[in-house]
mmCIF file of C-alpha atoms in Angstrom:
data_model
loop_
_atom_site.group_PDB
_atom_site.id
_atom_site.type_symbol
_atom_site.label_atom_id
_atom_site.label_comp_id
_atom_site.label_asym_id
_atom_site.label_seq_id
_atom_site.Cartn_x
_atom_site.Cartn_y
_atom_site.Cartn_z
ATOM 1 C CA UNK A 1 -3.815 20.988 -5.194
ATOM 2 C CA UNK A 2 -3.553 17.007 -6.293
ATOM 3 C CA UNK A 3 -1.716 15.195 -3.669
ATOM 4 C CA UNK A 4 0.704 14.020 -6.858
ATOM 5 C CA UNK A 5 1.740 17.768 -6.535
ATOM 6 C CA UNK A 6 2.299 17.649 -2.709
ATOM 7 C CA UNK A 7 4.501 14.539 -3.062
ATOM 8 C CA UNK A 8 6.597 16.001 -5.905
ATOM 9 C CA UNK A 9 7.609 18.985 -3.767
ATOM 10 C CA UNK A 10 8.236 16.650 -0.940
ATOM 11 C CA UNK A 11 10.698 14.353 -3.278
ATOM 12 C CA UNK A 12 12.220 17.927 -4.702
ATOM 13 C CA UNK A 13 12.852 18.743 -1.085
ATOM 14 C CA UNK A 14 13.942 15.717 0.287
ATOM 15 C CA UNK A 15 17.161 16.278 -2.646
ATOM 16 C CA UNK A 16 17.494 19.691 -1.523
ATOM 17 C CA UNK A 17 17.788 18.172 1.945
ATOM 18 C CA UNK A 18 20.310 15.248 1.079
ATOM 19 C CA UNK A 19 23.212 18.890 -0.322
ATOM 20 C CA UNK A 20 21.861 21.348 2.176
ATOM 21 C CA UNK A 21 22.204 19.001 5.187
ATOM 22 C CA UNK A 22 26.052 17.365 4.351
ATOM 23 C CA UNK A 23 26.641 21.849 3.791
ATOM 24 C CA UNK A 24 25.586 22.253 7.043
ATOM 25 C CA UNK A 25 27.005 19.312 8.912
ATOM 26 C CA UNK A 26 30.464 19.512 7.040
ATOM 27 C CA UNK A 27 31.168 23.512 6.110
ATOM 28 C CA UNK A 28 32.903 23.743 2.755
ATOM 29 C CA UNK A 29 34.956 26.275 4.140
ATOM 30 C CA UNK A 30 36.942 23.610 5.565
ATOM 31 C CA UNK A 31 37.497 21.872 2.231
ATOM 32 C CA UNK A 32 38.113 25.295 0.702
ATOM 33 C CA UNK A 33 40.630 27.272 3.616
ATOM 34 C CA UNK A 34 41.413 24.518 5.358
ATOM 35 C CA UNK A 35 40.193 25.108 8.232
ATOM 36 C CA UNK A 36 40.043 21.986 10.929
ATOM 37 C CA UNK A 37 36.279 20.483 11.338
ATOM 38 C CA UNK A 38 36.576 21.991 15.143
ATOM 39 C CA UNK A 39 36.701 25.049 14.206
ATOM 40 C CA UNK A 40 34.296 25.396 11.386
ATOM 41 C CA UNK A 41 31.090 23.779 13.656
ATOM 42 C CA UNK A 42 32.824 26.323 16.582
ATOM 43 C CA UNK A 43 30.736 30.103 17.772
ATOM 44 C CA UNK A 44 33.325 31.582 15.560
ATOM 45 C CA UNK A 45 32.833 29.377 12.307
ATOM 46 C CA UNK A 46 29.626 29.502 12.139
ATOM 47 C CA UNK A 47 29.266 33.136 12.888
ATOM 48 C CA UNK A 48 31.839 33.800 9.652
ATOM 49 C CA UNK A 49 29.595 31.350 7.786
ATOM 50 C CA UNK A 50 26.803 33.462 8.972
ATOM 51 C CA UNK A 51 27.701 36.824 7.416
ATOM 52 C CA UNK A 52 28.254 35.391 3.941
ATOM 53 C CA UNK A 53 25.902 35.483 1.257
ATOM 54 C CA UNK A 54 26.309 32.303 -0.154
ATOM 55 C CA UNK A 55 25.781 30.485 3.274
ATOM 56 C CA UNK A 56 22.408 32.774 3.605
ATOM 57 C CA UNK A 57 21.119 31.368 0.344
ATOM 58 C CA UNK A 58 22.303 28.345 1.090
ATOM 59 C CA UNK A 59 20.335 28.325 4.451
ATOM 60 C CA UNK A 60 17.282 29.706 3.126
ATOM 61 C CA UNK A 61 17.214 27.171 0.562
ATOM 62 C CA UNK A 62 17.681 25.003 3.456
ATOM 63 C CA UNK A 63 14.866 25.890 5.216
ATOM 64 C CA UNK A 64 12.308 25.845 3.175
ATOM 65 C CA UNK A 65 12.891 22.193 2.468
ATOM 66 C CA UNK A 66 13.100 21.246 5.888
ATOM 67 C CA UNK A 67 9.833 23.553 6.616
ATOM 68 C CA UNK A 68 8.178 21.236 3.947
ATOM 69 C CA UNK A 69 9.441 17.411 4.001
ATOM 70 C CA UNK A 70 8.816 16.928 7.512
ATOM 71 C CA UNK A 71 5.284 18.277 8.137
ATOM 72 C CA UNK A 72 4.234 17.051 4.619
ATOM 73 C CA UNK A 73 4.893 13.256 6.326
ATOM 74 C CA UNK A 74 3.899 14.500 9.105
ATOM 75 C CA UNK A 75 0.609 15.194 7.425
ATOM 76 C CA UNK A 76 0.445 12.091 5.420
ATOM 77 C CA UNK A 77 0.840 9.893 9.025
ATOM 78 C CA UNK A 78 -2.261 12.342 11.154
ATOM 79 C CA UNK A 79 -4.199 11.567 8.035
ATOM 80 C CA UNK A 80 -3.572 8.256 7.735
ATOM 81 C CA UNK A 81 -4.304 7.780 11.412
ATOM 82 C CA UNK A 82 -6.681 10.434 12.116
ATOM 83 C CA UNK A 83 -8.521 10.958 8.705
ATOM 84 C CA UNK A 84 -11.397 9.509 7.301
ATOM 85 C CA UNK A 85 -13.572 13.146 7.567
ATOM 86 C CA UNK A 86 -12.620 15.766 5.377
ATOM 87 C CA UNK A 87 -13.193 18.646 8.201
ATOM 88 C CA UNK A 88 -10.030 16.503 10.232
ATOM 89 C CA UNK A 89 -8.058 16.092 7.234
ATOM 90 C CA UNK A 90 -8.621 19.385 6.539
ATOM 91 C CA UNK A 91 -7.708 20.496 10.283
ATOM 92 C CA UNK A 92 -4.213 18.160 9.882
ATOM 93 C CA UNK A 93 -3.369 19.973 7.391
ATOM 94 C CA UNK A 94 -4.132 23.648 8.363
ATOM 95 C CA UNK A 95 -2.320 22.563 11.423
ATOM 96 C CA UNK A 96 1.009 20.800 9.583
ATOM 97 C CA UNK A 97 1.233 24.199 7.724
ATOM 98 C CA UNK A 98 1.239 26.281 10.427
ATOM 99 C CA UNK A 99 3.750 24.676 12.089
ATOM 100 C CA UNK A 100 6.098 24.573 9.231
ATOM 101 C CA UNK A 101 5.630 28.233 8.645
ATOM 102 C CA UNK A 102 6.517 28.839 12.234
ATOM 103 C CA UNK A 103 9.400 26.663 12.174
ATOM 104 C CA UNK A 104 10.722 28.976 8.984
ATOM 105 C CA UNK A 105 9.771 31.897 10.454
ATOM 106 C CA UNK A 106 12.103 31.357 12.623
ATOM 107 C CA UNK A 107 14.670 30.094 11.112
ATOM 108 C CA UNK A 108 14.774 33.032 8.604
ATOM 109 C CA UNK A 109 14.956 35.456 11.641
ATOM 110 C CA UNK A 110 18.006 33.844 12.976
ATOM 111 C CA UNK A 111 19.644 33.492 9.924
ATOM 112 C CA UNK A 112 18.935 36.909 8.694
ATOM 113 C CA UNK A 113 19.907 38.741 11.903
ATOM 114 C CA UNK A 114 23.152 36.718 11.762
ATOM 115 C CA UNK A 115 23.748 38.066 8.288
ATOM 116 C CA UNK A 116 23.033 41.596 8.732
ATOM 117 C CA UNK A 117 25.044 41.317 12.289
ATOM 118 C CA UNK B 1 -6.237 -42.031 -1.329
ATOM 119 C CA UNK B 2 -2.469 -42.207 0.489
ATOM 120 C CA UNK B 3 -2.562 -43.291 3.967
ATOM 121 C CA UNK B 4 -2.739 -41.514 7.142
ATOM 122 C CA UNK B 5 1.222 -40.049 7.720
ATOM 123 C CA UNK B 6 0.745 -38.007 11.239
ATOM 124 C CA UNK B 7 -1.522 -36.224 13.279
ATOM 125 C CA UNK B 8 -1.494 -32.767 13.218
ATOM 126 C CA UNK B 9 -3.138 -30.348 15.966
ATOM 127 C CA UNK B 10 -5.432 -27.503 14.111
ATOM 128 C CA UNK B 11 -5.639 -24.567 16.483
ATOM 129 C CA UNK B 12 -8.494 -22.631 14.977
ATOM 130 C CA UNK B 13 -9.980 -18.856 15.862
ATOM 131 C CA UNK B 14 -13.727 -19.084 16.185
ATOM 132 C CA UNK B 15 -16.230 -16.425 17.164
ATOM 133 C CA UNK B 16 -19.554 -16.590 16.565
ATOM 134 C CA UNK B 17 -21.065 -12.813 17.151
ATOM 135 C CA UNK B 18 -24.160 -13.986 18.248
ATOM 136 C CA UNK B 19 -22.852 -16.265 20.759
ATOM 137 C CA UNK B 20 -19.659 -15.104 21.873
ATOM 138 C CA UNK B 21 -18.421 -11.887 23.150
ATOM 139 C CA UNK B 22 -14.593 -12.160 21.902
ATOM 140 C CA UNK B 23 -12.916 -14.505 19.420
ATOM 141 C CA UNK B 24 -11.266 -17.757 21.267
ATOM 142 C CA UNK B 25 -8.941 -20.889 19.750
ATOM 143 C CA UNK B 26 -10.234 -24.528 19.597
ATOM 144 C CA UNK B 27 -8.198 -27.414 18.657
ATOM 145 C CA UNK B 28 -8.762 -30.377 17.006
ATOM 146 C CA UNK B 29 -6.609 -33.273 16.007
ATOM 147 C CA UNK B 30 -6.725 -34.223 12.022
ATOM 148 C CA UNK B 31 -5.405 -37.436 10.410
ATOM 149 C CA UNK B 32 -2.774 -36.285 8.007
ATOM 150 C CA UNK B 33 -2.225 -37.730 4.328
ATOM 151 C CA UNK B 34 0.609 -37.080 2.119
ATOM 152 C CA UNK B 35 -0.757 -33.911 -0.337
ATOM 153 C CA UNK B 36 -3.621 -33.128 1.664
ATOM 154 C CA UNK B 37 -4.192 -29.322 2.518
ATOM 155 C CA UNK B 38 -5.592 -27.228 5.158
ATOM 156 C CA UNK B 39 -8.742 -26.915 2.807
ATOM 157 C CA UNK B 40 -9.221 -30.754 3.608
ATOM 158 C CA UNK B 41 -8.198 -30.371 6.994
ATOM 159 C CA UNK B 42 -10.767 -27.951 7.695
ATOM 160 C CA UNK B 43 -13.442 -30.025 5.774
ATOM 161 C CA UNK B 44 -12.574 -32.949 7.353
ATOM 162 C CA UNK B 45 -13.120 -31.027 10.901
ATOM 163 C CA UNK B 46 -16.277 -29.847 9.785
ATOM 164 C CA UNK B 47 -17.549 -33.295 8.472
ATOM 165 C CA UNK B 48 -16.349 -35.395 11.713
ATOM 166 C CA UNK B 49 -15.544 -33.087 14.444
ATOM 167 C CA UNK B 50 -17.602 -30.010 14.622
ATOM 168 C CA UNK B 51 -19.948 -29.015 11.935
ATOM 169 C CA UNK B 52 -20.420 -25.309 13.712
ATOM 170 C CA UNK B 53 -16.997 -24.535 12.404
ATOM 171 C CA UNK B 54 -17.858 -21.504 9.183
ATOM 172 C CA UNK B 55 -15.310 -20.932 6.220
ATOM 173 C CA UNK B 56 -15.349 -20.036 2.605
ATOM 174 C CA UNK B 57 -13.997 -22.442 -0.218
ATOM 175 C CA UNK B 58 -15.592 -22.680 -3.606
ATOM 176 C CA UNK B 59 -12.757 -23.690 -6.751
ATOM 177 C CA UNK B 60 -10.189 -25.692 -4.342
ATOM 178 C CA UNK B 61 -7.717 -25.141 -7.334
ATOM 179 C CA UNK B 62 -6.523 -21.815 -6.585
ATOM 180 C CA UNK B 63 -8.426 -19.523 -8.995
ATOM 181 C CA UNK B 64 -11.020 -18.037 -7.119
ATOM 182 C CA UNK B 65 -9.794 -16.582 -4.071
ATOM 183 C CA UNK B 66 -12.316 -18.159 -1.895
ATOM 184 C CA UNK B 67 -10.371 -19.511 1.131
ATOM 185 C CA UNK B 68 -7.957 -16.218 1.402
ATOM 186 C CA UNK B 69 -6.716 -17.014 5.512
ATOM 187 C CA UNK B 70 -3.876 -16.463 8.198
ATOM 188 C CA UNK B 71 -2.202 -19.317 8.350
ATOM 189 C CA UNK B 72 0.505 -19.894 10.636
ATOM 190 C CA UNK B 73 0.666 -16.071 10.807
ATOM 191 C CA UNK B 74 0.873 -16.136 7.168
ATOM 192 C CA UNK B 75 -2.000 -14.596 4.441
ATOM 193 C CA UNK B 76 -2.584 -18.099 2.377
ATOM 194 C CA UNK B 77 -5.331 -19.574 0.138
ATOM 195 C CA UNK B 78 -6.083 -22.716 2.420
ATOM 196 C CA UNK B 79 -6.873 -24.961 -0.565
ATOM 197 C CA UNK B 80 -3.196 -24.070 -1.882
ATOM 198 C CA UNK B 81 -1.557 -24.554 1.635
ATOM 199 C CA UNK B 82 0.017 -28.186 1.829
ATOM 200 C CA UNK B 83 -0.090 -29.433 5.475
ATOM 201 C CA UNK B 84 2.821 -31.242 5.044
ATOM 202 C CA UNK B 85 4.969 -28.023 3.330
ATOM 203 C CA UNK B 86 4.286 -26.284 6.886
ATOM 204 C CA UNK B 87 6.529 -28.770 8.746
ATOM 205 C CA UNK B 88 4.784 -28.530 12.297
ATOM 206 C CA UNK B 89 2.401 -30.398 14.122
ATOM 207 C CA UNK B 90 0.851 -27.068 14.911
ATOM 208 C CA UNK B 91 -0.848 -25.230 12.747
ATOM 209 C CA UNK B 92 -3.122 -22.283 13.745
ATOM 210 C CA UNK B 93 -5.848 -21.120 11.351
ATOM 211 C CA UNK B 94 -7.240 -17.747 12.148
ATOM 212 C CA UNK B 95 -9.420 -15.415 9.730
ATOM 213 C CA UNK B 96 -7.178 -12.682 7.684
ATOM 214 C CA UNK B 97 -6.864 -9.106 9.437
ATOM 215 C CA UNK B 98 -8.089 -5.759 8.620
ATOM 216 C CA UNK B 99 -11.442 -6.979 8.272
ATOM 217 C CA UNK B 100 -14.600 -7.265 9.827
ATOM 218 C CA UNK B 101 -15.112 -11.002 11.058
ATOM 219 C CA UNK B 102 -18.621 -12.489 10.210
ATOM 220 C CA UNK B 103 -18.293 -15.664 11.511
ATOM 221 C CA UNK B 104 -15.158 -17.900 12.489
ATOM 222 C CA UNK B 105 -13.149 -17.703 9.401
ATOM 223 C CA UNK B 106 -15.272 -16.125 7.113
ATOM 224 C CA UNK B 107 -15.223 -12.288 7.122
ATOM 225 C CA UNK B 108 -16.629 -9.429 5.446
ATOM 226 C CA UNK B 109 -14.928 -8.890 2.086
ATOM 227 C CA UNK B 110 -17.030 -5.393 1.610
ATOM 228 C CA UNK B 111 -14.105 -2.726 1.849
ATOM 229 C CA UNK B 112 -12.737 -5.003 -1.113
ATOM 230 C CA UNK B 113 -15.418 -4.263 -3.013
ATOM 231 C CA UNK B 114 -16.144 -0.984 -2.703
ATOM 232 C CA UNK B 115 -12.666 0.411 -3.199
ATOM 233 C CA UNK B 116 -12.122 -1.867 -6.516
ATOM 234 C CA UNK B 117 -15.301 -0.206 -7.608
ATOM 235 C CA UNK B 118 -13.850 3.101 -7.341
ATOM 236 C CA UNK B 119 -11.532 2.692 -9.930
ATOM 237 C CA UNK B 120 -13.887 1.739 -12.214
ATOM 238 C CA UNK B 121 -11.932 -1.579 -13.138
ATOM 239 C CA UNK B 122 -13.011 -2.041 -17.057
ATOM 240 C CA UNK B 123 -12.706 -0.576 -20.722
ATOM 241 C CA UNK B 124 -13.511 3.040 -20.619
ATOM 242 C CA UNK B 125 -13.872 4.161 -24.501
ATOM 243 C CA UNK B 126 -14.905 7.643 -25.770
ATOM 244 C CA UNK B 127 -16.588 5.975 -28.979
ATOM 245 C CA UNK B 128 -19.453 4.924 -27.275
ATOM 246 C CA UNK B 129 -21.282 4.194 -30.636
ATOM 247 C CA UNK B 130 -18.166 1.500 -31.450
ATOM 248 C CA UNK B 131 -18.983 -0.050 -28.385
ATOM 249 C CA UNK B 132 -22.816 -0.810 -28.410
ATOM 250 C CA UNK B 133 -22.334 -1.924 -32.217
ATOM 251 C CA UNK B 134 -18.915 -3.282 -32.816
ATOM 252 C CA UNK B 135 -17.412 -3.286 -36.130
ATOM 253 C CA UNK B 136 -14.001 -4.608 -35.242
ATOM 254 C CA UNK B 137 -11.994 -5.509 -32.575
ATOM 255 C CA UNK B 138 -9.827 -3.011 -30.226
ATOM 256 C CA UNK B 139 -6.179 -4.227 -31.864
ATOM 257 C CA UNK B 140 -3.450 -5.416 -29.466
ATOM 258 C CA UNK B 141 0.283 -6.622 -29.894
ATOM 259 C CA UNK B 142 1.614 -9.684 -27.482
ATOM 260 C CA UNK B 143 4.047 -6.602 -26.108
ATOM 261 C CA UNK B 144 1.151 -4.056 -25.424
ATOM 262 C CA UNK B 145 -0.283 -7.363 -23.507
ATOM 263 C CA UNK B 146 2.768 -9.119 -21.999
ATOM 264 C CA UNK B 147 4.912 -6.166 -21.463
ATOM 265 C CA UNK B 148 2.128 -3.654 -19.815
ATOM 266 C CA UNK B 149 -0.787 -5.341 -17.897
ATOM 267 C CA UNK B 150 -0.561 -9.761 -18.224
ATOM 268 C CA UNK B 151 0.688 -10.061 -14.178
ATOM 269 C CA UNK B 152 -1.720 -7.502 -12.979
ATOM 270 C CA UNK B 153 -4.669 -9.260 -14.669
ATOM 271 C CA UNK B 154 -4.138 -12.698 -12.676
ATOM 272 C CA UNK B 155 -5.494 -11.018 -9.724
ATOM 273 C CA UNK B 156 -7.831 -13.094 -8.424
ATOM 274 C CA UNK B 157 -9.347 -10.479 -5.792
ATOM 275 C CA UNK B 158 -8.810 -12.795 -3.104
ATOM 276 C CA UNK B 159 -8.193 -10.183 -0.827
ATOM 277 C CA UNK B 160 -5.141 -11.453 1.447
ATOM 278 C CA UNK B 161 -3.054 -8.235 0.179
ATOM 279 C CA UNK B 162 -5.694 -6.049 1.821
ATOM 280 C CA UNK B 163 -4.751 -8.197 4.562
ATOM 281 C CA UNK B 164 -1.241 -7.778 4.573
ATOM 282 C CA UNK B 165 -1.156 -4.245 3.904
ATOM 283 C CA UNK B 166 -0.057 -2.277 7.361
ATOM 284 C CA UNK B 167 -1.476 0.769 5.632
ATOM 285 C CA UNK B 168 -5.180 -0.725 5.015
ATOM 286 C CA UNK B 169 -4.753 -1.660 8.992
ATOM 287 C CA UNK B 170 -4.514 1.853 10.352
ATOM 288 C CA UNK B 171 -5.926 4.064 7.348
ATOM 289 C CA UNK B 172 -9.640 3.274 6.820
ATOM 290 C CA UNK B 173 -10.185 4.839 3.747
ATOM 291 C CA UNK B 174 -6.632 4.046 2.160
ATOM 292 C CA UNK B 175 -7.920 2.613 -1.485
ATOM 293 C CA UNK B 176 -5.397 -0.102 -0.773
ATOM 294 C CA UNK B 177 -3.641 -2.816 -3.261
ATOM 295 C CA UNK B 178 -6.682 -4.639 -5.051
ATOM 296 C CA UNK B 179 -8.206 -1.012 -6.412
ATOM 297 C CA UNK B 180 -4.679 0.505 -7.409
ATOM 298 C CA UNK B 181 -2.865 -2.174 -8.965
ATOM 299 C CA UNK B 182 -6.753 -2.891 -11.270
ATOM 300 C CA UNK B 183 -6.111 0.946 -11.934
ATOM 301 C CA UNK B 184 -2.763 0.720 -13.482
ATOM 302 C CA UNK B 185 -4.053 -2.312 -15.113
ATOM 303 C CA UNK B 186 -6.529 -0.704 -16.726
ATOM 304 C CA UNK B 187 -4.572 2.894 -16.801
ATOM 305 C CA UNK B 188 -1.840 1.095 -18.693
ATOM 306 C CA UNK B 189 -4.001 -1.130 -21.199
ATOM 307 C CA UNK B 190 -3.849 0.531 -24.729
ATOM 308 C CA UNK B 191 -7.538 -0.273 -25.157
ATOM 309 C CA UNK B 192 -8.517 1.865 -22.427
ATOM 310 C CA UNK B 193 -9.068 5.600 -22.428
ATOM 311 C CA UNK B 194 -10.777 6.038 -18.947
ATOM 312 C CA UNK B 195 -7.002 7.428 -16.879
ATOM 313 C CA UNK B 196 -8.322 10.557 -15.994
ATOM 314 C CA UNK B 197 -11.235 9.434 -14.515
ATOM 315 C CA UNK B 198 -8.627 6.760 -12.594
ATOM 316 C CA UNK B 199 -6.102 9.129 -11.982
ATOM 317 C CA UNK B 200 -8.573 11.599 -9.867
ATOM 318 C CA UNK B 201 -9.638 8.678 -7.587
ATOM 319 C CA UNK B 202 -5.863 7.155 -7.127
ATOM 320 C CA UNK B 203 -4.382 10.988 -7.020
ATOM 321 C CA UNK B 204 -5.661 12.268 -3.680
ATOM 322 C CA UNK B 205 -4.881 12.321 0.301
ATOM 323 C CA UNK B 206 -5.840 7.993 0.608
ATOM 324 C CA UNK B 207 -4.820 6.818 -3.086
ATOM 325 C CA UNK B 208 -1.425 5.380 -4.654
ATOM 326 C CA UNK B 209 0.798 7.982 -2.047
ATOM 327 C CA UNK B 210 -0.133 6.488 1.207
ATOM 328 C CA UNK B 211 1.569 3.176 0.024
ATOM 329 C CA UNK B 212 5.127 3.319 1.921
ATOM 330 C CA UNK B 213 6.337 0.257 0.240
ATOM 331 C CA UNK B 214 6.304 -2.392 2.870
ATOM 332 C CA UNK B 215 5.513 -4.895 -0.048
ATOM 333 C CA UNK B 216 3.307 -7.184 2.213
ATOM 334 C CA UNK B 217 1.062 -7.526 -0.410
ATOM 335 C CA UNK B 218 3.476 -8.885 -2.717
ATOM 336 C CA UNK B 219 4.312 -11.799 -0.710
ATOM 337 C CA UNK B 220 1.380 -13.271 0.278
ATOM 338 C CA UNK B 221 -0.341 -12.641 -3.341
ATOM 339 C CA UNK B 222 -0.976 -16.533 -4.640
ATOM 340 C CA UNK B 223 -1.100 -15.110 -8.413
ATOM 341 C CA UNK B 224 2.471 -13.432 -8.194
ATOM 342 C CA UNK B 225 0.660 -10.203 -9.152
ATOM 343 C CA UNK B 226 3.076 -8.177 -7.250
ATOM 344 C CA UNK B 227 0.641 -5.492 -6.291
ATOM 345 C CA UNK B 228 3.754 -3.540 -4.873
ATOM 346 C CA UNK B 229 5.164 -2.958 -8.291
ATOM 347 C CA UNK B 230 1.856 -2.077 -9.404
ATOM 348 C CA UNK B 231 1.644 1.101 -7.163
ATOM 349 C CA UNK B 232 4.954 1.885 -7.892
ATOM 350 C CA UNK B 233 4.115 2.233 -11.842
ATOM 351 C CA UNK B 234 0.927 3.856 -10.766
ATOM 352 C CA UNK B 235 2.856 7.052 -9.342
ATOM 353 C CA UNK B 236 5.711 6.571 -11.913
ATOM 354 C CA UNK B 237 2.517 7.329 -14.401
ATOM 355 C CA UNK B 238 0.698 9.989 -12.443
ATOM 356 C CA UNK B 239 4.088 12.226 -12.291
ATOM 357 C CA UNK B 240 4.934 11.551 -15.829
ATOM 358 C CA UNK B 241 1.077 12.467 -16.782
ATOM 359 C CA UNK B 242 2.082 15.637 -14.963
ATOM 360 C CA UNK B 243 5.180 16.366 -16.121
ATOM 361 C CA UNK B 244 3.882 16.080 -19.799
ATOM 362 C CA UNK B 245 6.220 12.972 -20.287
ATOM 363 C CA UNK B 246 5.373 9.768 -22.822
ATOM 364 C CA UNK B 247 4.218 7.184 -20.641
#
């Protein structure tokens, strides 16, 4: 895949990142029911938040981009620093990918089990 | 010739490989005149105070790049550099980073070369026949010229925004700002027809996306090429290429 295609995702995630993030950090619930900031980031708010569908879209969504912006750059430093021989490069980025699928792994298990809780 | 103003104390890296095991500063006290430059300064060393010291010069106008060096921290051409302008008594000299030093001041311009080369940096046509017997001339409006590609083709490949660039310092293969902005000049000239073959050098892991945009090379290019803005066009293009978009 051209690089130009790797950097397009990364810019496509990066906006995802920019909605998904202020979701996360500020709940819409409180804009919508009114409930106090407190509350919403609280065991119970985010447990409520958990079981809905829109929040496990939303989170999904979320994850993926923040599976892929940060190892992609993560990528683009090792090779900057490290590179040079396509075998390393090619190590870097086995290795970046691995770790972001972990990373979603993960985060898909926690959300999902909180879902279907 | 004006008379002597000041003196002014030249601190100056030298290292001679075959000599010396690591680089080391030497001064040397020069006689200053009003509008003289560090290009005279350092002749003026050479002729009356040590003729061991090495450094490249050649047009002493400005046009061909010759006497790219860090001045006073700074990425300058030393024939363009007015002593005076610098407002210290102290001036160090030193050879320009990320490359290999040769000797002194003078150092080895090869990574330069070789990643301008890449790029192929002239006309590519498809009518091949057209170009070994020209009937006519490849038609351009003042816009295509002015508007497109005139600031990128002052480059003088002096080399002092390899220099600056913190990216050439750390990534070895990085194609740096010499080979991209000549692609986009090139990419973005209506005669040419050769951006493919551009686009798959620039498009890959040490081409146009490794440039974070510290614009370094902007500010110490003597042309005002703006090498930065260059880049910046260069992935504008790529995406749009890809995307299916009119450039």
């Amino acid at each position: 895949m051209r690089e130009s295609t790797l950097w397009l995702f990364d810019i496509i995630a990066a906006i995802i990142l920019v909605i998904t993030v202020l979701i996360h950090i500020f709940p819409f619930s409180t804009l919508i029911s009114g409930i106090g900031i407190k509350e919403a980031v609280g065991i119970n708010g985010i447990i409520e938040r958990g079981k809905s569908l829109t929040y496990l879209v939303t989170y999904i969504i979320f994850l993926a981009a923040i599976s892929y912006h940060p190892f992609y750059r993560l990528r683009l430093m090792l090779i900057e620093y490290f590179g040079g021989n396509s075998v390393r490069e090619k190590i870097i980025s086995i290795g970046c990918l691995i770790a972001a699928i972990i990373l979603l792994v993960l985060g898909l298990y926690a959300t999902i089990v909180l879902y279907l809780q | 010739m004006s008379k002597e103003i000041m003196e002014v104390t030249f601190r100056i890296q030298r290292f001679d490989p075959a000599k010396d095991r690591y680089p080391y500063f030497r001064e040397y006290r020069v006689p200053v005149r009003r509008g003289m430059t560090v290009l005279e300064a350092l002749i003026y060393i050479k002729e009356n105070l040590d003729a061991t010291l090495s450094f490249r010069y050649s047009c002493r106008s400005a046009v061909c790049g010759s006497c790219g060096m860090l001045i006073n921290g700074v990425q300058r051409l030393a024939c363009a550099t007015q002593i005076l302008e610098l407002n210290t008594d102290v001036i160090e000299v030193a050879p320009m980073p990320n490359y290999p030093v040769i000797k002194d001041l003078i150092v080895d311009l090869t990574r330069l070369f070789e990643t301008h080369r890449k790029v192929k940096p002239f006309l590519i046509r498809k009518d091949i026949k057209e170009q070994e017997e020209p009937t006519k001339e490849y038609y351009q409006t003042w816009k295509d010229i002015v508007d497109r590609i005139l600031q990128f083709t002052y480059c003088i490949k002096c080399g002092m925004c390899l220099s600056a660039c913190p990216t050439v310092g750390y990534d070895k293969e990085y194609l740096g700002p010499v080979a991209l902005t000549q692609a986009f000049r090139y990419i973005a000239d209506t005669r040419d027809e050769g951006a493919n073959e551009r686009i798959k050098v620039v498009d890959s892991p040490h081409g146009c996306w490794n440039c974070h945009f510290a614009a370094s090379c902007s500010e110490v290019c003597p042309k005002g090429v703006d090498p930065a803005l260059a880049i910046q066009l260069l992935k504008k293009v790529i995406i749009k290429r890809k995307l299916g978009l009119k450039i």
